[in-house]
Amino acid sequence: MKEKLFATVLRYPALILLACLVLTVMATVGGKNLVFKSDYRVFFSEENPQLVAYESIQNIFNKSDNVAFIVIPADGNIYTPEHLQLLRQITTDAWQIPYSTRVDSIANYQHTWAEEDDMIVEDLVSEGQTLDPSALDRIREIVNTEPILLNKIASVKGQVSLVNVTVQMPMIDPVAEVPEVVARVREIQQKYMAENPGLEIKLSGIVMMNNSFAESALKDNATLIPIMFGVVVLTMLVLLRTFSGTFSTVIIIAASIAAAMGLAGWSGMFLTGPSASAPTMILTLAVADCIHILSTMFYEMRRGIVKRDALLDSLRINFQPVMLTSVTTAIGFLSMNFSDSPPFRDLGNIVAVGVMLAFLFSITLFPALLMVLPVRVKQTREEDRDWTRSLAAFVTSKRRILLPGMSVFMLLLIAFLPMNQLNDDFVKYFDTSVPFRQATDYMQDNLSGMTMMEISIDSGESSGINDPAFLKKLGVFSDWLRSQPETDHVSTLTDTLKRLNKNMHGDDQSYYRLPEDRELSAQYLLLYEMSLPYGLDLNNQLNVDKSSVRVVGTFKNLTSNELVSLEERVQNWFARNAPEYQVQTTGPNLMFAHISQRNIKSMLSGIALALVLISLLLGFALRSVRFGVISLLPNLAPAAMGFGLWYLIDGQVGLGLSVVAGMTLGIVVDDTVHFLSKYLYARRHRDADSVAAVQYAFGSVGRALWITTFVLVCGFMVLAQSSFKLNADMGFLTALTILIALVVDFLFLPPLLMVFDKTKIETPAKTAQGVER
Amino acid sequence: MNLTKSFYLLLTLTLLSGPVLAQTPEERGLEIAREVKQRDFGWADMQAEMLMVLRNKQGEESVREIRIKSLEQEGDGDKSLTIFDKPLDVKGTAFLSFSHPLEADDQWLYLPALKRVKRISSRNKSGPFMGSEFAYEDLSSFEIEKYSYKYIKDESCEGGTCFVVEQYPVDKDSGYTRRVAWIDQDQYRVWKVEFYDRKNSLLKTLSFKGYQQYLDRYWRADLQQMINHQNGKSTDLKWSGYQFRVGLNDSDFNKNTLKRAR
């Protein structure tokens, strides 16, 4: 069957080229369906409990996706006539942003005040208002005493203020909606910055973050993929010294990537931050297949065998190891299907398909190309086996020190593993080169953080929010929340009611307190609601039945653990002080704060299944249960050691890292497979003892392992340069784990074999040709 | 000679009728609005009860009950008195409004819990009425001067064949750039209104159901359904107990009598 395939490939290369071309193009066409979904919600599965809670809260109150224009005047003072008018114009323009439902700024803040029995409701900065120094002082005074505005919309120092736009995207076509909003937002930003030299407008908010997911990933792909291709071409030219081989490899890689992404498009997948890194990963993984086939072929040709026969030999020898390593790698990536976060499932599936495509192409298209292209080699002896021999000598002679030494070293690293902290701060998903991150950092330093928690408190009865007992507790809670060290701002109904109570008593400051009568509070709200303009109503704080209220806390940028502990404190406060009310805490930050833990839990079963499958496959391929079991150790240890080392480097484990163990499992297995199969070949067929077998294994695969590991580490290190930290961390830890795996395979596995494999192995009747090259 | 005379006659007739036949869409729209107002003029005073049912996207419901009394004004917006019955904590609250087509309305609110009448000075008519999907401006009386108009087309509707007319609010504090109204050609009743927000995207649709005729002339719908397309919320207004010409006069619509409104 496979002989027939190889024969066909080598006899009719043009036919194979054509067939592959047609199939690849057909698959690739699907890429037109592949669009980027710019929405942080894609990270959550539909059944994610935090998402479900959040969506229900958003349906009860209004949605809170926002764009924040951070408007910074050149002279550092927002209270000038020109700047206030400017804020007013930006506010008006902001209403033109698609899907905007609310705009908040100091200009359109609905200031209420009393004149005897008149209650006046007006924009804080109205059109045509004369802004003399006393008016400016008055505005500053109002802003600085209004808890709704201070530290949220305007800073205490008065050097920066926000125009905050709430957008409610219909989510019919999220792929188009976010860019549509962002385009308009940037138009406004550019216009005002061009018209007002010195003025700076930075953009933050959930919508800008969503947009950054797409922009950051696409920018990455535009820079990282070419870099990676460069690394591959350079490595191959230097190490294998072949132009045709390099060219053919690049074709295989490009075809695998194009077809895998195209198939993803056909299957109806969206692109997301993580799955957008699939091309880089396929690129990295596809190289190994070609290197194995090329190096065997060259080895044969150097011995004077003609190209066609050398190629056929190479295919025969490499078919099974290449297939086996491709399948194990695919299984590792498929384990990501257990992830709770859909983008990682997509990533796993795309890469798994890509890896299998690369395998198919490298046994069909690759030899066909090599047949057509001119390939010449100088007939020389390979000189550079020397270092593998000296490494083998070192390992065999120092095995009694290496085994305990490496064991201690490995255990030591693994001991650090549990000390990693789970953390998902989505602002930090982007590095400081991303404008969204810069804007948000600025906002955090000068105004407020971007960490928000929505706390919905259900009184349990219709109109119950007007109950003085409820209001009193809400007031105490708001004060308590405000006094927490991490709090920047609290938006609460009690502030509005206190102000109205004051207004209703002729602006007497002593009435700046909560109404003590249910009817009074209800009637104030009725009056207030009737005098507010479109979009500035209370519907984002109150439900229709006025039984629930939503308090929104804004905090300094917190880690997941800090946020979860704050959430616990909030829940405890209510359990202690107001157990009669139903309290729900939600928000995007909290959703991310819980996601890693959920994801790691769900990934554990995926890893376990992948491990069982891969071990079975190995046991079968090596034809030995015993070596299948021994292989577990060098396959499992690298990921654990990688995470241990990660603690010493960074120590924060987020969503991106939670899939690394499963992902690397399939890759690191390859080294073990190659090493063990050569070792066993020597033991079984050359009657070698374990020491001699180790030396043989080093000699025959040491160099290939080193080259493929080098390419893999380079590839994932390129991914580690991503401005999208989720992908960057994932790339870095994967590279680290692969490197560690090689160290383990070179320094730990051989001593282990030499110590534990002392028995003489029965030579099997049938040769274990399976994984030999 | 005879032929020439006829030709000139024809030419003259054509020129004369030209402007009439070539009525612009704006003029046509205004003409329809005038007819709507004309047909509904002369009811003098009225009172009715209104049940509001609010629904959010999550399916939660909430109910409000109010009574409305109105006094027709010639050459100005109507005077109206709104008395709140439910929820119970606003029972007895009364809202008096003298609406004006172009300037801000005069508004007073009596708060029984405070036992005081408060004048509300606000240009805002675009906010939600009692937390519903109706803005105050959606409920106030129709005055020709409030809008400029443009006739769009004829289209079949629930009331037979309708004029489709665009109405552009004159008040720059309005929450809308335009409203599109479907008005039947037989009775000039409004069957549907689409509201476009300030960025000219569809915000809400209001449908009128169950029209009934009072005093053999004035049509009132029993049910008005407002659906907000942007936030998924909706509000039903159910009208009942319509009474016309019950003898209300200016003294019933007076700041000083607001406290005694029942």
Coordinates of C-alpha atoms in Angstrom, one line a residue, chain A residues 55-63 95-101 110 116-123 127 168 462-464 466 501 503-506 517-524 526-527 529-535 537-540 542-548, chain B residues 54-58 60-64 84 87-93 95 107 109-114 116-133 136-137 172-177 197-201 203 228-233:
Chain A
E55 CA -25.5 37.7 30.5
S56 CA -28.5 37.6 32.7
I57 CA -27.5 40.6 34.6
Q58 CA -26.9 42.4 31.3
N59 CA -30.4 41.5 30.2
I60 CA -31.9 42.8 33.4
F61 CA -30.0 46.1 33.4
N62 CA -28.4 47.5 30.3
K63 CA -25.2 46.3 28.7
W95 CA -23.6 60.2 20.1
Q96 CA -23.0 59.5 16.5
I97 CA -20.9 56.4 17.2
P98 CA -22.7 53.3 15.9
Y99 CA -24.7 51.5 18.5
S100 CA -24.0 54.1 21.2
T101 CA -26.8 54.2 23.7
Q110 CA -27.3 66.2 34.5
E116 CA -37.0 77.5 46.2
D117 CA -39.6 75.0 45.0
D118 CA -38.1 74.8 41.6
M119 CA -36.0 71.8 40.7
I120 CA -33.6 72.6 37.8
V121 CA -32.2 69.8 35.7
E122 CA -29.6 70.8 33.1
D123 CA -26.4 69.9 31.4
E127 CA -24.6 75.3 24.9
Q168 CA -25.0 48.1 22.7
S462 CA -41.4 44.8 43.8
S463 CA -40.3 48.4 44.3
G464 CA -38.2 47.1 47.2
N466 CA -37.2 52.2 47.9
N501 CA -33.2 64.7 48.9
N503 CA -32.5 69.3 46.1
M504 CA -36.0 68.7 47.4
H505 CA -35.1 70.6 50.5
G506 CA -33.9 73.8 48.8
D517 CA -39.6 57.1 53.9
R518 CA -40.3 54.6 51.1
E519 CA -42.8 56.9 49.3
L520 CA -40.4 59.8 49.4
S521 CA -37.7 57.8 47.7
A522 CA -40.1 56.4 45.1
Q523 CA -41.4 59.9 44.3
Y524 CA -38.0 61.4 44.1
L526 CA -40.2 59.3 39.6
L527 CA -39.5 63.0 39.4
E529 CA -36.6 60.0 35.8
M530 CA -39.1 62.3 34.2
S531 CA -36.6 65.1 33.9
L532 CA -33.6 63.2 32.4
P533 CA -32.8 63.1 28.7
Y534 CA -32.5 60.2 26.4
G535 CA -29.8 57.8 27.4
D537 CA -31.7 57.4 32.6
L538 CA -31.5 55.1 35.6
N539 CA -32.2 51.9 33.7
N540 CA -28.6 50.9 33.9
L542 CA -32.5 49.7 38.3
N543 CA -34.4 46.8 36.9
V544 CA -37.9 47.4 35.5
D545 CA -39.6 46.2 38.7
K546 CA -37.4 48.4 40.9
S547 CA -36.7 45.3 42.9
S548 CA -33.0 45.1 42.1
Chain B
L54 CA -42.8 46.9 31.2
R55 CA -40.7 43.9 30.1
N56 CA -37.0 43.5 30.0
K57 CA -34.9 41.1 27.9
Q58 CA -34.8 38.6 30.7
E60 CA -39.2 40.2 33.9
E61 CA -42.4 42.3 34.0
S62 CA -43.5 45.3 35.9
V63 CA -46.8 47.2 36.0
R64 CA -47.7 50.9 36.4
F84 CA -50.1 58.0 39.5
P87 CA -46.7 51.3 42.2
L88 CA -48.3 52.1 45.5
D89 CA -45.3 54.1 46.8
V90 CA -46.0 56.8 44.2
K91 CA -49.8 56.7 44.6
G92 CA -51.2 60.2 44.7
T93 CA -48.3 61.8 42.9
F95 CA -47.9 65.7 37.3
Q107 CA -44.2 71.2 34.4
L109 CA -45.1 67.7 40.2
Y110 CA -46.9 67.1 43.5
L111 CA -45.1 64.8 45.8
P112 CA -47.5 63.6 48.5
A113 CA -44.7 62.2 50.7
L114 CA -43.2 65.7 50.8
R116 CA -45.2 69.9 48.2
V117 CA -45.5 71.0 44.6
K118 CA -42.2 71.2 42.8
R119 CA -41.8 72.9 39.5
I120 CA -39.4 71.0 37.2
S121 CA -37.3 73.1 35.0
S122 CA -35.9 70.8 32.3
R123 CA -35.7 70.8 28.6
N124 CA -35.6 67.1 28.6
K125 CA -38.5 65.3 27.1
S126 CA -36.5 62.4 25.7
G127 CA -35.9 60.3 28.8
P128 CA -37.9 57.2 29.6
F129 CA -41.3 57.8 31.2
M130 CA -41.5 55.9 34.5
G131 CA -38.6 53.6 33.4
S132 CA -40.6 52.4 30.3
E133 CA -39.7 52.4 26.7
Y136 CA -42.2 61.7 27.6
E137 CA -42.2 63.2 24.1
K172 CA -33.1 69.9 19.1
D173 CA -33.4 68.3 22.5
S174 CA -35.5 65.6 21.0
G175 CA -34.1 62.1 21.3
Y176 CA -34.8 61.4 17.7
T177 CA -33.6 62.5 14.3
D197 CA -32.3 57.8 17.4
R198 CA -29.8 60.7 17.1
K199 CA -27.4 58.8 15.0
N200 CA -30.4 57.9 12.7
S201 CA -30.5 54.2 13.5
L203 CA -34.5 52.6 18.0
N228 CA -37.0 48.9 21.7
H229 CA -34.8 47.2 19.1
Q230 CA -31.6 48.2 20.7
N231 CA -32.0 47.0 24.3
G232 CA -34.6 44.3 23.7
K233 CA -37.1 45.8 26.2

